[in-house]
Amino acid sequence: MPRNILIVDDSRFSRLSLRAIIAEKMPDAYVCEAANGAEAMAVVEEMMLDFVFLDYNMPGDDGLTVGRAIRARQPEARLAMVTANVQGALAEEVRAAGIDFIGKPIKAAAIADFLGREQA
């Protein structure tokens, strides 16, 4: 069954990089993109998502705030924070919110692992 995936990142390059990895690992996936939290929430209101990739540092709300809002509306979606902000305290806060943490630069193996794991 095709999966619905949302990539939320203000960097077009990061969105394209993630999209390429996803296309290789899940060629049948339907991938949407958003450059900020407001765009992401518009997608959340329109469709059910299986996976969401979030950057932390974005204009407007940060990725953790957006992730919590997505989690409240779609608790079954699997969320991952993909960020260059790899401070230990942030990683702990992200994980405490039930969001996976993946550091940048983006590594295909980490993305594939996240996509392949069953919901805990």
PDB file of C-alpha atoms in Angstrom:
ATOM      1  CA  MET A   1       0.000   0.000   0.000  1.00  0.00           C
ATOM      2  CA  PRO A   2       1.456   3.416  -0.932  1.00  0.00           C
ATOM      3  CA  ARG A   3       2.514   5.555   2.017  1.00  0.00           C
ATOM      4  CA  ASN A   4       1.821   9.276   2.477  1.00  0.00           C
ATOM      5  CA  ILE A   5       4.936  11.156   3.520  1.00  0.00           C
ATOM      6  CA  LEU A   6       5.411  14.832   4.393  1.00  0.00           C
ATOM      7  CA  ILE A   7       8.781  16.598   4.362  1.00  0.00           C
ATOM      8  CA  VAL A   8       8.851  19.879   6.314  1.00  0.00           C
ATOM      9  CA  ASP A   9      12.049  21.880   5.818  1.00  0.00           C
ATOM     10  CA  ASP A  10      12.735  25.452   4.736  1.00  0.00           C
ATOM     11  CA  SER A  11      15.777  24.232   2.767  1.00  0.00           C
ATOM     12  CA  ARG A  12      14.821  23.182  -0.753  1.00  0.00           C
ATOM     13  CA  PHE A  13      18.079  21.206  -0.974  1.00  0.00           C
ATOM     14  CA  SER A  14      17.209  19.199   2.150  1.00  0.00           C
ATOM     15  CA  ARG A  15      13.701  18.497   0.838  1.00  0.00           C
ATOM     16  CA  LEU A  16      15.116  17.293  -2.484  1.00  0.00           C
ATOM     17  CA  SER A  17      17.725  15.118  -0.739  1.00  0.00           C
ATOM     18  CA  LEU A  18      15.103  13.460   1.455  1.00  0.00           C
ATOM     19  CA  ARG A  19      12.746  13.030  -1.493  1.00  0.00           C
ATOM     20  CA  ALA A  20      15.481  11.225  -3.461  1.00  0.00           C
ATOM     21  CA  ILE A  21      16.198   8.819  -0.594  1.00  0.00           C
ATOM     22  CA  ILE A  22      12.490   8.135  -0.081  1.00  0.00           C
ATOM     23  CA  ALA A  23      11.987   7.531  -3.816  1.00  0.00           C
ATOM     24  CA  GLU A  24      14.721   4.894  -3.704  1.00  0.00           C
ATOM     25  CA  LYS A  25      13.444   3.178  -0.546  1.00  0.00           C
ATOM     26  CA  MET A  26       9.673   3.571  -1.115  1.00  0.00           C
ATOM     27  CA  PRO A  27       9.109   4.204  -4.829  1.00  0.00           C
ATOM     28  CA  ASP A  28       5.308   4.020  -4.482  1.00  0.00           C
ATOM     29  CA  ALA A  29       5.144   6.631  -1.700  1.00  0.00           C
ATOM     30  CA  TYR A  30       3.212   9.863  -2.179  1.00  0.00           C
ATOM     31  CA  VAL A  31       5.514  12.641  -0.971  1.00  0.00           C
ATOM     32  CA  CYS A  32       4.352  16.165  -0.077  1.00  0.00           C
ATOM     33  CA  GLU A  33       6.601  19.064   0.846  1.00  0.00           C
ATOM     34  CA  ALA A  34       6.189  22.083   3.117  1.00  0.00           C
ATOM     35  CA  ALA A  35       8.673  24.896   3.751  1.00  0.00           C
ATOM     36  CA  ASN A  36       7.299  25.858   7.173  1.00  0.00           C
ATOM     37  CA  GLY A  37       4.868  24.895   9.906  1.00  0.00           C
ATOM     38  CA  ALA A  38       1.867  26.694   8.414  1.00  0.00           C
ATOM     39  CA  GLU A  39       2.251  24.842   5.109  1.00  0.00           C
ATOM     40  CA  ALA A  40       2.730  21.574   7.001  1.00  0.00           C
ATOM     41  CA  MET A  41      -0.452  22.025   9.007  1.00  0.00           C
ATOM     42  CA  ALA A  42      -2.405  22.722   5.821  1.00  0.00           C
ATOM     43  CA  VAL A  43      -1.258  19.319   4.499  1.00  0.00           C
ATOM     44  CA  VAL A  44      -2.111  17.658   7.832  1.00  0.00           C
ATOM     45  CA  GLU A  45      -5.685  18.960   7.551  1.00  0.00           C
ATOM     46  CA  GLU A  46      -6.016  17.564   4.003  1.00  0.00           C
ATOM     47  CA  MET A  47      -4.624  14.035   4.263  1.00  0.00           C
ATOM     48  CA  MET A  48      -3.653  11.235   6.613  1.00  0.00           C
ATOM     49  CA  LEU A  49       0.101  10.830   6.859  1.00  0.00           C
ATOM     50  CA  ASP A  50       2.193   7.757   7.531  1.00  0.00           C
ATOM     51  CA  PHE A  51       5.562   9.494   7.956  1.00  0.00           C
ATOM     52  CA  VAL A  52       6.623  13.092   8.604  1.00  0.00           C
ATOM     53  CA  PHE A  53      10.177  14.427   8.393  1.00  0.00           C
ATOM     54  CA  LEU A  54      10.711  17.764  10.181  1.00  0.00           C
ATOM     55  CA  ASP A  55      13.570  20.229  10.306  1.00  0.00           C
ATOM     56  CA  TYR A  56      13.998  22.007  13.642  1.00  0.00           C
ATOM     57  CA  ASN A  57      15.139  25.487  12.572  1.00  0.00           C
ATOM     58  CA  MET A  58      12.489  26.989  10.292  1.00  0.00           C
ATOM     59  CA  PRO A  59      10.790  30.363   9.901  1.00  0.00           C
ATOM     60  CA  GLY A  60       7.824  30.675  12.253  1.00  0.00           C
ATOM     61  CA  ASP A  61       7.285  27.719  14.552  1.00  0.00           C
ATOM     62  CA  ASP A  62      10.216  25.371  15.137  1.00  0.00           C
ATOM     63  CA  GLY A  63      10.020  21.731  14.127  1.00  0.00           C
ATOM     64  CA  LEU A  64       9.307  20.486  17.639  1.00  0.00           C
ATOM     65  CA  THR A  65       6.281  22.775  17.966  1.00  0.00           C
ATOM     66  CA  VAL A  66       5.039  21.672  14.543  1.00  0.00           C
ATOM     67  CA  GLY A  67       5.710  18.023  15.394  1.00  0.00           C
ATOM     68  CA  ARG A  68       3.652  18.258  18.564  1.00  0.00           C
ATOM     69  CA  ALA A  69       0.776  19.857  16.624  1.00  0.00           C
ATOM     70  CA  ILE A  70       0.923  17.092  14.001  1.00  0.00           C
ATOM     71  CA  ARG A  71       1.063  14.430  16.729  1.00  0.00           C
ATOM     72  CA  ALA A  72      -2.081  15.916  18.345  1.00  0.00           C
ATOM     73  CA  ARG A  73      -4.016  15.709  15.055  1.00  0.00           C
ATOM     74  CA  GLN A  74      -2.562  12.486  13.657  1.00  0.00           C
ATOM     75  CA  PRO A  75      -1.253  10.335  16.523  1.00  0.00           C
ATOM     76  CA  GLU A  76      -0.616   7.336  14.240  1.00  0.00           C
ATOM     77  CA  ALA A  77       1.854   9.203  12.005  1.00  0.00           C
ATOM     78  CA  ARG A  78       5.540   8.407  12.535  1.00  0.00           C
ATOM     79  CA  LEU A  79       7.590  11.578  12.990  1.00  0.00           C
ATOM     80  CA  ALA A  80      11.322  12.187  12.661  1.00  0.00           C
ATOM     81  CA  MET A  81      13.244  15.381  13.356  1.00  0.00           C
ATOM     82  CA  VAL A  82      16.001  15.644  10.740  1.00  0.00           C
ATOM     83  CA  THR A  83      18.230  18.509  11.831  1.00  0.00           C
ATOM     84  CA  ALA A  84      21.769  19.829  12.018  1.00  0.00           C
ATOM     85  CA  ASN A  85      20.950  21.050  15.539  1.00  0.00           C
ATOM     86  CA  VAL A  86      22.307  17.988  17.349  1.00  0.00           C
ATOM     87  CA  GLN A  87      22.479  19.387  20.884  1.00  0.00           C
ATOM     88  CA  GLY A  88      21.886  16.671  23.452  1.00  0.00           C
ATOM     89  CA  ALA A  89      19.134  18.583  25.250  1.00  0.00           C
ATOM     90  CA  LEU A  90      17.190  19.082  22.019  1.00  0.00           C
ATOM     91  CA  ALA A  91      17.532  15.418  21.058  1.00  0.00           C
ATOM     92  CA  GLU A  92      16.172  14.403  24.476  1.00  0.00           C
ATOM     93  CA  GLU A  93      13.240  16.825  24.195  1.00  0.00           C
ATOM     94  CA  VAL A  94      12.426  15.566  20.698  1.00  0.00           C
ATOM     95  CA  ARG A  95      12.514  11.926  21.789  1.00  0.00           C
ATOM     96  CA  ALA A  96      10.411  12.723  24.878  1.00  0.00           C
ATOM     97  CA  ALA A  97       7.754  14.075  22.488  1.00  0.00           C
ATOM     98  CA  GLY A  98       7.692  10.693  20.710  1.00  0.00           C
ATOM     99  CA  ILE A  99       9.613  11.947  17.681  1.00  0.00           C
ATOM    100  CA  ASP A 100      12.644  10.133  16.266  1.00  0.00           C
ATOM    101  CA  PHE A 101      15.856  12.176  15.983  1.00  0.00           C
ATOM    102  CA  ILE A 102      18.085  12.009  12.888  1.00  0.00           C
ATOM    103  CA  GLY A 103      21.112  14.303  12.575  1.00  0.00           C
ATOM    104  CA  LYS A 104      22.193  16.092   9.413  1.00  0.00           C
ATOM    105  CA  PRO A 105      23.928  15.671   7.074  1.00  0.00           C
ATOM    106  CA  ILE A 106      21.228  13.326   5.870  1.00  0.00           C
ATOM    107  CA  LYS A 107      22.336   9.698   5.595  1.00  0.00           C
ATOM    108  CA  ALA A 108      20.309   7.313   3.449  1.00  0.00           C
ATOM    109  CA  ALA A 109      20.791   4.457   5.932  1.00  0.00           C
ATOM    110  CA  ALA A 110      19.243   6.451   8.807  1.00  0.00           C
ATOM    111  CA  ILE A 111      16.240   7.419   6.665  1.00  0.00           C
ATOM    112  CA  ALA A 112      15.799   3.838   5.430  1.00  0.00           C
ATOM    113  CA  ASP A 113      15.993   2.562   9.014  1.00  0.00           C
ATOM    114  CA  PHE A 114      13.289   5.009  10.125  1.00  0.00           C
ATOM    115  CA  LEU A 115      11.021   4.113   7.195  1.00  0.00           C
ATOM    116  CA  GLY A 116      11.525   0.395   7.805  1.00  0.00           C
ATOM    117  CA  ARG A 117      10.864   0.275  11.542  1.00  0.00           C
ATOM    118  CA  GLU A 118       7.478  -0.667  12.917  1.00  0.00           C
ATOM    119  CA  GLN A 119       5.632   1.831  15.082  1.00  0.00           C
ATOM    120  CA  ALA A 120       6.635   1.298  18.690  1.00  0.00           C
TER     121      ALA A 120
END
